[in-house]
Amino acid sequence: MNQKQTNRKKSFKRIVKMVVSYYPVLFPLIVLLIIINAVLGALPSIFQQNVIAVLQQAWEQGWTWEVTKPYIVKLVGTLALVYLIALIIGIVYTQLMAFFTQGVLHKIRKEVFAHMQKLPIRYFDTHPHGDIMSHYTNDIDAMRQMISQSFPQLLISIVTIITIIAIMFYYSIPMALVILIGAAISIEITRKLGGLSAKYFILQQKATGKTEGVIEEMVNGQKVIKVFNHQAEAEEAFNRANDELFEVSNTANRYSNILMPVLNNVNYLIYVFVAVAGGIFIQEKFANFSISGLPFSIAVVVPFLGMSRQFAGMIQQISPQINSIVMGLAGAERVFELLDQEPEVDDGIVTLVNATEKDGELKETNEQTEIWAWKYPHEDGTVTYTKVAGDVRFASVDFAYNPDKMILHDVTLFGKPGQKIAFVGATGAGKTTITNLINRFYDIADGKIRYDGININKIKKSSLRKSLGIVLQDTVLFTGTVMDNIRYGRLTATDEECIAAAKLAGADGFIRHLPQGYQTMLNGDGSNLSQGQCQLLAIARAAVADPPVMIMDEATSSIDTRTEQIVQTGMDRLMNGRTVFVIAHRLSTVKNSNVIIVLDHGRIIERGTHEELLAQKGQYYQLYTGAFELE
């Protein structure tokens, strides 16, 4: 068994384990209904044999219709009852299966999304977003097809085949062997051609995810593509991915489509062989070896013709079912690959709590206060409370996204409470990386980062990030009202607090001019607002969170000067009294910083105030006077 087959087997077992855990009673009930329905579907052959046997006996013994009628009515009535039971079971099964399938997919999507929230930022930085989206669309849809149709149909085929074999051996072992020899030929053809198509169906699933990744990237970057007139290059990139998808899909379907005509003709030959063999056995009066003890007769051979077709049809259905299952398992493997990603590790024990202060002593409270404290539990059972001040210090910090390429080298810096620290440097200098480390989106390779004297590795990430506010250059808004987007900073905030935050940010004016004011619905990409308005909402969102430390990551680098002044005013109000780390391409936004840190290839090469750095006449001076360009 090769690795791919092993992976499929593991995925199959895992899916079964999942659905059993989701529906421990419903799953076996559905399997039972499938088996009963499959058995009932094979029973008409027995009734056909009995009817022919009665008619043959009536003809041989010269029965009148009055004598024959009770036998026929009894058989037809029994058959009608069987069909009625099958109909009722079929209706119950379809209803339960619809609920079961959607329920399983609902729980899988829920589990995948919940796990995705626990993944580190590194995962999203290293995986195309379109490919991640493909887990929720193509992969789970392939699983839906497998769970709702392919698995049940395969089980029906297998149970029907087993039932028919049992019936055939009951009536005639020689005739059964004729059909089984033909079936063996069909199975071998299915195995050869089906195996080839299955291989390419797996590649098709991967190519689909890749193509969707390219599409998602191109849609998000449409403005950039048009600005740089790269439509041809974008189309070429899409065509490469699309051509690959076409090749593997075409090959998979070519092998799959060849299989059906081949099997159809083989099945016709089996039917002919059964008819010829049956005729010879009857004419030559061969002895019939069977469990029933019946001799060869029309009553035995004719039902075999029907059973041979039903038997061949079930075998013929197995191939597309297996291909669909292989695609479903390929989708499941990709989903499980995401579920098996290691969640973000958090060994922190220090938490952020609301506190009250009396006579210099901090006490934890459940009430919303304007005082935050670090709750530090010690091994001896005691708890220490430290007031959050916003003192952030780096000591000899090294960091690399990849082990073989160091990004930050021996970075030492500090931001005292209430200070504004600005990072300046070319693209790739390490500015954003430093803010990512403060957030613990990534962990450092060496050195220490302390927050109010506490090693940030000891602070729970949720508490650490709750104490930080971020305003990014590319503002992220969510589908919902303006009020909802502001409240995203603190979900417990009242409408009044959200409005106060908007006023502080300078956003209240334009919000009230929107069609429904604070209840105006926004698109997820913020396309119905200007860039400056989006950033004002981001500032308001950060303001309502009221964090002690703020990170302004290139927050005004893509707006015009007038809008920058409005946004800068909002930022200044927000930054008042907080420790703030600022990254900007415009030096005008950092002139009033307490400390300006100049970075070059991950190293701090200059630090000081605006005036001090100009006096040094180093790289900052060159940037400010225009000798160098700030990237």
XYZ file of N, CA and C in Angstrom, residues 457-590:
402
model
N 6.236 36.789 26.919
C 5.954 35.364 26.756
C 5.101 34.827 27.905
N 5.092 35.551 29.031
C 4.296 35.119 30.184
C 2.892 35.724 30.178
N 2.654 36.648 29.262
C 1.331 37.271 29.163
C 0.488 36.488 28.157
N -0.720 36.131 28.536
C -1.603 35.433 27.595
C -1.813 36.311 26.366
N -1.748 35.691 25.203
C -1.807 36.459 23.962
C -3.100 37.257 23.842
N -4.209 36.673 24.266
C -5.482 37.401 24.179
C -5.444 38.660 25.035
N -4.832 38.568 26.218
C -4.726 39.738 27.100
C -3.738 40.749 26.542
N -2.621 40.239 26.005
C -1.612 41.122 25.419
C -2.226 41.944 24.290
N -2.934 41.276 23.396
C -3.499 41.957 22.228
C -4.669 42.858 22.608
N -5.334 42.506 23.699
C -6.416 43.366 24.185
C -5.873 44.701 24.679
N -4.622 44.686 25.130
C -4.013 45.918 25.651
C -3.423 46.777 24.547
N -3.470 46.276 23.310
C -2.879 46.982 22.174
C -3.964 47.414 21.191
N -3.832 48.610 20.673
C -4.710 49.066 19.605
C -3.899 49.217 18.334
N -4.514 48.909 17.193
C -3.787 48.980 15.920
C -4.602 49.763 14.901
N -3.927 50.667 14.215
C -4.507 51.345 13.058
C -3.562 51.077 11.897
N -4.040 50.318 10.921
C -3.200 49.915 9.797
C -3.420 50.813 8.591
N -2.436 50.764 7.685
C -2.579 51.516 6.433
C -3.757 50.978 5.626
N -3.811 49.665 5.474
C -4.915 49.031 4.751
C -5.990 48.670 5.767
N -6.923 49.585 5.935
C -7.959 49.407 6.951
C -8.872 48.243 6.591
N -9.126 47.398 7.571
C -10.026 46.261 7.384
C -11.354 46.571 8.052
N -12.408 46.621 7.248
C -13.758 46.789 7.776
C -14.545 45.511 7.515
N -15.663 45.374 8.213
C -16.473 44.175 8.074
C -17.883 44.551 7.634
N -18.533 43.629 6.942
C -19.901 43.874 6.511
C -20.782 44.083 7.740
N -21.453 45.212 7.793
C -22.266 45.576 8.950
C -22.439 47.079 8.979
N -23.042 47.591 10.018
C -23.259 49.031 10.120
C -21.982 49.737 10.562
N -21.989 51.059 10.420
C -20.866 51.864 10.912
C -20.692 51.630 12.408
N -21.818 51.606 13.128
C -21.773 51.381 14.575
C -21.142 50.025 14.897
N -21.505 49.003 14.135
C -20.941 47.663 14.359
C -19.430 47.673 14.184
N -18.956 48.394 13.165
C -17.526 48.417 12.885
C -16.750 49.165 13.965
N -17.335 50.206 14.526
C -16.668 50.906 15.635
C -16.678 50.021 16.878
N -17.821 49.396 17.139
C -17.960 48.551 18.332
C -17.063 47.310 18.266
N -16.552 46.993 17.100
C -15.658 45.837 16.958
C -14.443 45.977 17.874
N -14.080 47.220 18.198
C -12.947 47.439 19.103
C -13.219 46.949 20.508
N -14.486 47.035 20.934
C -14.901 46.509 22.257
C -16.380 46.181 22.158
N -16.678 44.893 22.106
C -18.034 44.449 21.803
C -19.046 44.852 22.863
N -18.565 45.158 24.070
C -19.491 45.554 25.140
C -19.757 47.058 25.161
N -19.143 47.793 24.235
C -19.301 49.253 24.227
C -20.743 49.639 23.909
N -21.222 50.679 24.570
C -22.574 51.190 24.314
C -22.563 52.079 23.077
N -23.736 52.410 22.567
C -23.830 53.320 21.425
C -23.192 54.665 21.765
N -23.433 55.133 22.984
C -22.884 56.425 23.400
C -21.357 56.396 23.392
N -20.769 55.283 23.855
C -19.309 55.158 23.873
C -18.758 55.106 22.452
N -19.467 54.442 21.552
C -19.029 54.371 20.151
C -19.081 55.756 19.504
N -20.135 56.505 19.786
C -20.261 57.861 19.232
C -19.168 58.764 19.793
N -18.883 58.613 21.098
C -17.814 59.408 21.717
C -16.474 59.087 21.072
N -16.234 57.813 20.771
C -14.987 57.407 20.112
C -14.909 57.999 18.711
N -16.046 58.028 18.005
C -16.080 58.608 16.658
C -15.790 60.101 16.706
N -16.310 60.784 17.715
C -16.041 62.214 17.862
C -14.566 62.449 18.149
N -13.983 61.612 19.014
C -12.561 61.753 19.326
C -11.719 61.561 18.064
N -12.132 60.618 17.217
C -11.378 60.336 15.990
C -11.642 61.358 14.896
N -12.656 62.207 15.077
C -13.004 63.163 14.030
C -13.857 62.546 12.952
N -14.509 61.412 13.261
C -15.313 60.711 12.261
C -16.796 61.023 12.372
N -17.211 61.627 13.470
C -18.641 61.856 13.711
C -19.274 62.709 12.607
N -18.547 63.704 12.122
C -19.086 64.608 11.110
C -19.487 63.891 9.839
N -18.572 63.122 9.243
C -18.906 62.466 7.973
C -19.915 61.334 8.195
N -19.875 60.691 9.382
C -20.820 59.597 9.643
C -22.253 60.115 9.618
N -22.477 61.287 10.221
C -23.838 61.825 10.291
C -24.351 62.267 8.923
N -23.444 62.428 7.959
C -23.868 62.789 6.606
C -24.112 61.551 5.738
N -23.848 60.368 6.277
C -24.141 59.140 5.537
C -25.652 58.922 5.501
N -26.160 58.157 4.534
C -27.620 57.991 4.372
C -28.358 57.601 5.652
N -27.832 56.647 6.404
C -28.468 56.232 7.659
C -27.578 56.507 8.866
N -26.660 57.427 8.710
C -25.799 57.779 9.830
C -25.027 56.588 10.355
N -25.076 56.381 11.661
C -24.335 55.278 12.275
C -24.905 53.907 11.905
N -26.106 53.871 11.363
C -26.728 52.605 10.966
C -26.541 52.314 9.474
N -25.715 53.117 8.806
C -25.422 52.874 7.389
C -24.663 51.561 7.242
N -25.133 50.722 6.320
C -24.464 49.441 6.083
C -23.208 49.658 5.241
N -22.128 49.005 5.639
C -20.862 49.093 4.916
C -20.562 47.772 4.232
N -19.879 47.866 3.090
C -19.380 46.664 2.441
C -18.170 46.156 3.207
N -17.907 44.860 3.077
C -16.778 44.282 3.793
C -15.453 44.912 3.430
N -15.329 45.386 2.179
C -14.069 46.006 1.763
C -14.078 47.520 1.948
N -15.160 48.060 2.499
C -15.234 49.504 2.725
C -15.285 50.306 1.449
N -15.752 49.691 0.351
C -15.720 50.360 -0.953
C -16.687 51.537 -1.045
N -17.673 51.602 -0.139
C -18.594 52.740 -0.181
C -18.129 53.896 0.697
N -16.860 53.853 1.134
C -16.243 54.955 1.878
C -14.915 55.308 1.228
N -14.439 56.520 1.481
C -13.116 56.904 0.993
C -12.052 56.282 1.891
N -10.806 56.310 1.413
C -9.696 55.764 2.199
C -9.574 56.489 3.537
N -9.692 57.805 3.500
C -9.583 58.582 4.733
C -10.703 58.268 5.709
N -11.931 58.116 5.192
C -13.058 57.776 6.058
C -12.871 56.401 6.695
N -12.336 55.464 5.923
C -12.057 54.131 6.478
C -11.061 54.223 7.625
N -10.023 55.060 7.439
C -9.014 55.185 8.487
C -9.573 55.888 9.719
N -10.466 56.850 9.526
C -11.101 57.501 10.677
C -11.935 56.495 11.471
N -12.609 55.588 10.769
C -13.362 54.541 11.467
C -12.418 53.604 12.216
N -11.252 53.322 11.608
C -10.268 52.466 12.281
C -9.763 53.137 13.558
N -9.571 54.458 13.495
C -9.136 55.207 14.681
C -10.230 55.170 15.746
N -11.480 55.347 15.329
C -12.602 55.290 16.274
C -12.704 53.902 16.900
N -12.478 52.887 16.093
C -12.518 51.506 16.601
C -11.440 51.284 17.655
N -10.251 51.820 17.392
C -9.164 51.708 18.370
C -9.471 52.533 19.615
N -10.117 53.687 19.419
C -10.422 54.573 20.551
C -11.425 53.938 21.504
N -12.425 53.237 20.956
C -13.436 52.630 21.825
C -12.837 51.476 22.621
N -11.760 50.865 22.088
C -11.073 49.806 22.834
C -10.287 50.388 23.998
N -9.864 51.647 23.856
C -9.151 52.381 24.905
C -7.921 51.625 25.401
N -7.011 51.234 24.502
C -5.831 50.475 24.918
C -4.733 51.397 25.435
N -3.859 50.900 26.306
C -2.757 51.726 26.807
C -1.627 51.898 25.797
N -1.546 50.979 24.827
C -0.485 51.034 23.815
C -1.125 51.013 22.432
N -0.633 51.883 21.543
C -1.153 51.955 20.183
C -0.048 51.661 19.186
N -0.434 51.012 18.083
C 0.477 50.774 16.965
C -0.143 51.399 15.729
N 0.555 52.366 15.151
C 0.094 53.027 13.931
C 1.013 52.565 12.798
N 0.554 51.596 12.029
C 1.398 51.007 10.994
C 1.121 51.672 9.652
N 1.958 52.643 9.292
C 1.849 53.337 8.005
C 0.420 53.836 7.760
N -0.159 54.421 8.801
C -1.599 54.688 8.765
C -2.007 55.817 7.845
N -1.085 56.656 7.403
C -1.490 57.773 6.546
C -0.664 57.838 5.268
N -0.103 56.727 4.853
C 0.812 56.774 3.711
C 0.100 56.741 2.367
N -1.220 56.494 2.354
C -1.891 56.356 1.059
C -3.067 57.309 0.900
N -3.044 58.449 1.614
C -4.124 59.429 1.482
C -3.535 60.805 1.189
N -4.394 61.692 0.697
C -3.913 63.018 0.314
C -3.592 63.852 1.557
N -2.902 64.997 1.322
C -2.402 65.819 2.432
C -3.529 66.364 3.294
N -4.620 66.852 2.666
C -5.726 67.416 3.451
C -6.356 66.351 4.341
N -6.610 65.180 3.746
C -7.200 64.090 4.533
C -6.235 63.639 5.613
N -4.937 63.678 5.280
C -3.934 63.283 6.275
C -4.025 64.180 7.505
N -4.257 65.464 7.301
C -4.351 66.392 8.432
C -5.539 66.050 9.326
N -6.666 65.684 8.691
C -7.853 65.299 9.466
C -7.572 64.019 10.246
N -6.989 63.045 9.544
C -6.682 61.768 10.192
C -5.648 61.966 11.287
N -4.645 62.817 11.006
C -3.586 63.047 11.990
C -4.139 63.683 13.265
N -5.106 64.573 13.101
C -5.740 65.184 14.279
C -6.429 64.119 15.122
N -7.144 63.215 14.444
C -7.796 62.115 15.156
C -6.790 61.222 15.844
N -5.672 60.974 15.161
C -4.626 60.138 15.750
C -4.013 60.805 16.977
N -3.752 62.090 16.856
C -3.141 62.813 17.982
C -4.031 62.740 19.220
N -5.341 62.867 19.010
C -6.265 62.747 20.140
C -6.215 61.339 20.731
N -6.160 60.357 19.840
C -6.130 58.967 20.289
C -4.828 58.647 21.013
N -3.711 59.214 20.523
C -2.404 58.887 21.081
C -2.134 59.580 22.410
N -2.896 60.585 22.717
C -2.644 61.372 23.926
C -2.651 60.486 25.179
N -1.531 60.500 25.902
C -1.431 59.747 27.149
C -1.133 58.274 26.974
N -0.881 57.822 25.748
C -0.603 56.405 25.502
C 0.816 56.228 24.969
N 1.328 55.021 25.115
C 2.573 54.656 24.445
C 2.207 54.310 23.008
N 2.884 54.942 22.058
C 2.504 54.767 20.656
C 3.732 54.430 19.816
N 3.583 53.400 18.993
C 4.613 53.046 18.018
C 4.071 53.397 16.637
N 4.806 54.239 15.926
C 4.331 54.748 14.636
C 5.288 54.334 13.529
N 4.706 53.857 12.436
C 5.477 53.588 11.222
C 4.838 54.425 10.123
N 5.623 55.270 9.481
C 5.045 56.125 8.444
C 6.048 56.363 7.331
N 5.529 56.535 6.122
C 6.379 56.885 4.991
C 6.566 58.392 4.899
N 5.702 59.140 5.568
C 5.813 60.597 5.535
C 6.447 61.070 6.832
N 7.585 61.687 6.731
C 8.299 62.129 7.933
C 7.526 63.194 8.690
N 6.569 63.843 8.013
C 5.768 64.859 8.698
C 4.952 64.253 9.833
N 4.684 62.956 9.761
C 3.874 62.314 10.801
C 4.698 61.914 12.014
N 6.019 61.998 11.922
C 6.856 61.537 13.038
C 7.711 62.651 13.643
